[in-house]
Coordinates of C-alpha atoms and ligand atoms in Angstrom, one line a residue:
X1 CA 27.5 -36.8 91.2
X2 CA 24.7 -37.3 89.3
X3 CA 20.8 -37.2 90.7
X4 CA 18.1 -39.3 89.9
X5 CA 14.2 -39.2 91.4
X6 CA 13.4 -42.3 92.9
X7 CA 9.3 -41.9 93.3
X8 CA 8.3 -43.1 96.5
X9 CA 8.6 -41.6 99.9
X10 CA 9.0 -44.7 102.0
X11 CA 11.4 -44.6 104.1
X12 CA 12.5 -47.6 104.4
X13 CA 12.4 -47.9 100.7
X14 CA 14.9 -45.2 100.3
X15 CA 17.5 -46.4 103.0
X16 CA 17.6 -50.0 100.5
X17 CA 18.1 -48.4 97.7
X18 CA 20.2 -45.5 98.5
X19 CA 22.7 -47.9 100.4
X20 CA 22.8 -49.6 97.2
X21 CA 23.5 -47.1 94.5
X22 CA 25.4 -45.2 97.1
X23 CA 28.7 -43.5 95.0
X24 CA 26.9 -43.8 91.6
X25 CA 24.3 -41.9 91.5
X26 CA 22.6 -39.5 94.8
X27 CA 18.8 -40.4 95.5
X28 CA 16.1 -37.8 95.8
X29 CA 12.8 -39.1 97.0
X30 CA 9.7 -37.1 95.8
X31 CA 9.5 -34.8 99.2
X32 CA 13.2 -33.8 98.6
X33 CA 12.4 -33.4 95.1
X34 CA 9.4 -31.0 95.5
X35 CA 6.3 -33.3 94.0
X36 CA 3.3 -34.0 95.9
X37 CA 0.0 -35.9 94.7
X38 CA -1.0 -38.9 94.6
X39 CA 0.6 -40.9 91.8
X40 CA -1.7 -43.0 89.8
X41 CA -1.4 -47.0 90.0
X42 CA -4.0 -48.1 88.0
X43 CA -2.2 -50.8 85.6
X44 CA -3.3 -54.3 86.3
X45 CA 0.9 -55.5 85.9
X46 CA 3.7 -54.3 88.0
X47 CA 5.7 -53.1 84.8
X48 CA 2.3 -51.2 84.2
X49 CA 2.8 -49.4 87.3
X50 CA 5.9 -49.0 87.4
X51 CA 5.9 -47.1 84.1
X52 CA 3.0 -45.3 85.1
X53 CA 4.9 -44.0 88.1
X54 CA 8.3 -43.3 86.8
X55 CA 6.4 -41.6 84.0
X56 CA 4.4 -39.2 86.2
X57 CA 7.6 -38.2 87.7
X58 CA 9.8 -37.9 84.7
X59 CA 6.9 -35.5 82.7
X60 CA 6.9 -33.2 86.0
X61 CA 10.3 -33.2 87.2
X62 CA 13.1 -33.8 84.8
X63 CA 15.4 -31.3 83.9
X64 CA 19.2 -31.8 82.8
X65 CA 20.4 -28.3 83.9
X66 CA 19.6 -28.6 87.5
X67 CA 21.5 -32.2 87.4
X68 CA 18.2 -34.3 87.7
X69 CA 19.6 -37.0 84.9
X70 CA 16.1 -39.4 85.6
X71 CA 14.3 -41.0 87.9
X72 CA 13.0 -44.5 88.4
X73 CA 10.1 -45.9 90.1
X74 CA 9.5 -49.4 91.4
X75 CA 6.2 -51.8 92.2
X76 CA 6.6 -55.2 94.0
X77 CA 4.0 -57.4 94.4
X78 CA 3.6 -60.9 96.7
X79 CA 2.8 -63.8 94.9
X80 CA 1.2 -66.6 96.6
X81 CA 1.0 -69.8 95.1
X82 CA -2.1 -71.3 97.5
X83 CA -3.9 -67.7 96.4
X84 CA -3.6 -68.3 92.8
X85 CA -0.7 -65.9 92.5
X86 CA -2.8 -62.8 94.6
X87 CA -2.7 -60.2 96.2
X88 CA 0.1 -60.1 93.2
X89 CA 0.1 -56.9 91.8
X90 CA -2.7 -55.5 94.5
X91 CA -0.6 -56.3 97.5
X92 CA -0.6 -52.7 98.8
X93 CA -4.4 -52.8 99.0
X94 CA -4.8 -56.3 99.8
X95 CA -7.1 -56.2 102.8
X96 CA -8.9 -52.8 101.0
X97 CA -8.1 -49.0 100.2
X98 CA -6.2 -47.2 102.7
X99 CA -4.9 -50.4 104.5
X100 CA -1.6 -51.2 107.3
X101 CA 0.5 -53.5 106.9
X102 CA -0.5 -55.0 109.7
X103 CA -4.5 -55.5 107.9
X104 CA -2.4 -57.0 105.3
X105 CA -0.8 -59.3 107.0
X106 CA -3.6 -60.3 109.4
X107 CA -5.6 -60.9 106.2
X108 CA -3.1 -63.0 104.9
X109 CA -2.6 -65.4 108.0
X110 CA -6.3 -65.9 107.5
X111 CA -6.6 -66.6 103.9
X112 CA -3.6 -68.9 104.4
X113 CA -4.7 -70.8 107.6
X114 CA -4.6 -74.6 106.8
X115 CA -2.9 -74.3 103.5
X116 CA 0.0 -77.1 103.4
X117 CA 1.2 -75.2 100.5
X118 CA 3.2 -71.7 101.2
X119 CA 5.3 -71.2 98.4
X120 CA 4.9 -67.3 97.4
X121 CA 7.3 -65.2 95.7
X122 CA 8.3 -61.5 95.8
X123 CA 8.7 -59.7 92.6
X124 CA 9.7 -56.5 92.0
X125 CA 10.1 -54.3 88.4
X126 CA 11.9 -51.3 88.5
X127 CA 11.6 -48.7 85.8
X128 CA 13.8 -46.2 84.6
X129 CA 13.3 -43.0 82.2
X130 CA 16.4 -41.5 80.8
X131 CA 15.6 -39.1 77.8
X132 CA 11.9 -40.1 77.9
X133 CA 12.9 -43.5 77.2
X134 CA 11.9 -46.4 79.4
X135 CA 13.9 -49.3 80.5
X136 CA 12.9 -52.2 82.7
X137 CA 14.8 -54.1 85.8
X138 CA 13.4 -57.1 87.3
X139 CA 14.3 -59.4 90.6
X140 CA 12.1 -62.3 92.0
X141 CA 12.8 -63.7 95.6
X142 CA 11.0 -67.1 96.3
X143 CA 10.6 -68.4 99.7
X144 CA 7.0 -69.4 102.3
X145 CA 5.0 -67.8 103.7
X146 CA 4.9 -68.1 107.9
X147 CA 2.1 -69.0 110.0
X148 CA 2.6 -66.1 112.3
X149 CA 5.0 -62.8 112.4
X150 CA 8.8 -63.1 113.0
X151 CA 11.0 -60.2 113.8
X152 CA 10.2 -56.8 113.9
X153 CA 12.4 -54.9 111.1
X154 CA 11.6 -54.3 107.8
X155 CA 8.0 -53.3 106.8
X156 CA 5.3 -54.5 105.1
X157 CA 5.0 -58.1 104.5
X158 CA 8.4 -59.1 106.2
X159 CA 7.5 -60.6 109.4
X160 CA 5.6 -63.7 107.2
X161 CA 7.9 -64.4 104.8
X162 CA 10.7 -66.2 104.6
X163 CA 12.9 -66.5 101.5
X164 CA 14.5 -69.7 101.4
X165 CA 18.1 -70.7 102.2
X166 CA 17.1 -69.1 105.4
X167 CA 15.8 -69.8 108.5
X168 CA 14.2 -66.3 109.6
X169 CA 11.7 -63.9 108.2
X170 CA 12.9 -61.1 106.3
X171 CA 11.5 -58.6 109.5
X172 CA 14.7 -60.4 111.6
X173 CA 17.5 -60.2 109.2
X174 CA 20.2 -57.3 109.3
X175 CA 19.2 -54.8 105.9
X176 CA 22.2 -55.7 104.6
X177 CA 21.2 -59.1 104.6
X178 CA 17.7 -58.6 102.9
X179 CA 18.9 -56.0 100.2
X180 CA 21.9 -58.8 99.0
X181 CA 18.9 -61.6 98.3
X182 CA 15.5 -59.3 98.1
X183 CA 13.2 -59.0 94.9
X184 CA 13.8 -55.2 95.1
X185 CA 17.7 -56.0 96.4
X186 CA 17.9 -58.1 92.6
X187 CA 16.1 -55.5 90.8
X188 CA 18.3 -52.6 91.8
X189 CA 21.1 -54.7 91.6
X190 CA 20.5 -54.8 87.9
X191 CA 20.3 -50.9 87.8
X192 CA 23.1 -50.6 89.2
X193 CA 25.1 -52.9 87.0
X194 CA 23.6 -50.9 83.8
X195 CA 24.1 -47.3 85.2
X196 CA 28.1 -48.4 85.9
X197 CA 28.5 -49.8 82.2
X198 CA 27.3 -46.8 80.9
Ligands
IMP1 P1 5.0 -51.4 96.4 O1 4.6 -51.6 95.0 O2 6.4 -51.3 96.5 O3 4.3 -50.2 97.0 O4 4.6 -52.6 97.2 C1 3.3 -53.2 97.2 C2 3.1 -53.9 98.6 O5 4.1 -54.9 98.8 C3 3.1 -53.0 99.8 O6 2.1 -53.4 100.6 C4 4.4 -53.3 100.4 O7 4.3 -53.2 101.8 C5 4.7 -54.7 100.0 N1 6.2 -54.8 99.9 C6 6.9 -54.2 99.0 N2 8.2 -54.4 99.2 C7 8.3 -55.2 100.3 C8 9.3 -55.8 101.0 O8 10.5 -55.6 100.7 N3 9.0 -56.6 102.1 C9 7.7 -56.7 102.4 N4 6.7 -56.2 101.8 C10 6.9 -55.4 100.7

């Protein structure tokens, strides 16, 4: 079967997608893979980044012959309608550099104490490089944003939000659950679908 890099080393990040392309193409995070450093972030728009990533991976790790056919990388980013659209593309470092999740969220239920409105929407863009050439995959979740946390799976900012059509957080749903209706769930569904076609 065919390997791709995905470029992250999150866990739980991995298990999502790997259940999802699972018979199409096997998964390498970059541990398994052999890169280490920090990838740079630096674009102000979550395609940005996500080319930014998947490129950094693709100029360091690509090679045909050892079955590596390309690697993809993925940013997501919580848009909250109250905030303006923020922490939007800055989510991971919401609260500052070097944050938890838990800072994140904690600054969250702060900046959104009192707010009738709690719309907010995950979005995620995936991109991938085959033959130095990229191609992007989006998926958008919209839901609210809780007045305290729910659940404890997940990570990140699942135990506040909840996508609607539901009645519990994404942190209390089974993964199989999330991954059929999450931003990065609709993104890599898209992947998927193109990577079968081809
Ligand atoms: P990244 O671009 O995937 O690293 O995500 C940016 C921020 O959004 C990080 O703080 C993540 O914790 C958060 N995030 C990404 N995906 C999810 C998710 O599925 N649920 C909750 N938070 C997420």
């Amino acid at each position: 079967m065919k390997k791709m890099i995905f470029a992250t080393n999150n866990k739980h990040k991995l298990q999502e997608v790997s259940e999802m392309l699972n018979g199409i193409v096997q998964i390498k995070s970059l541990e398994e893979s052999g890169l280490s450093g920090e990838i740079p972030e630096t674009a102000d728009t979550l395609e940005g980044n996500a080319l930014q990533k998947a490129m950094w991976v693709y100029e360091r790790s690509v090679d045909c012959k050892s079955n590596i056919c390309g690697c993809f990388a993925d940013d997501t980013g919580l848009e909250v309608e109250a905030l303006d659209g923020r922490p939007g593309v800055y989510s991971a470092r919401y609260a500052g550099e070097h944050c938890s999740f838990d800072d994140n969220i904690n600054k969250m239920l702060g900046e959104m104490e009192g707010k009738t409105n709690r719309r907010a929407c995950f979005r995620t863009v995936i991109c991938l490089i085959e033959d130095g050439k990229p191609q992007f995959f989006e998926g958008r979740v919209d839901g609210e944003i809780l007045t305290e946390r729910h659940g404890k799976e997940g990570f990140g900012y699942d135990p506040i939000f909840m996508p609607d059509r539901f009645a519990v957080s994404f942190a209390e749903m089974p993964l199989e659950v999330k991954n059929r209706i999450s931003h990065r769930g609709r993104a890599i569904a898209k992947l998927v679908e193109y990577l079968r076609m081809k």
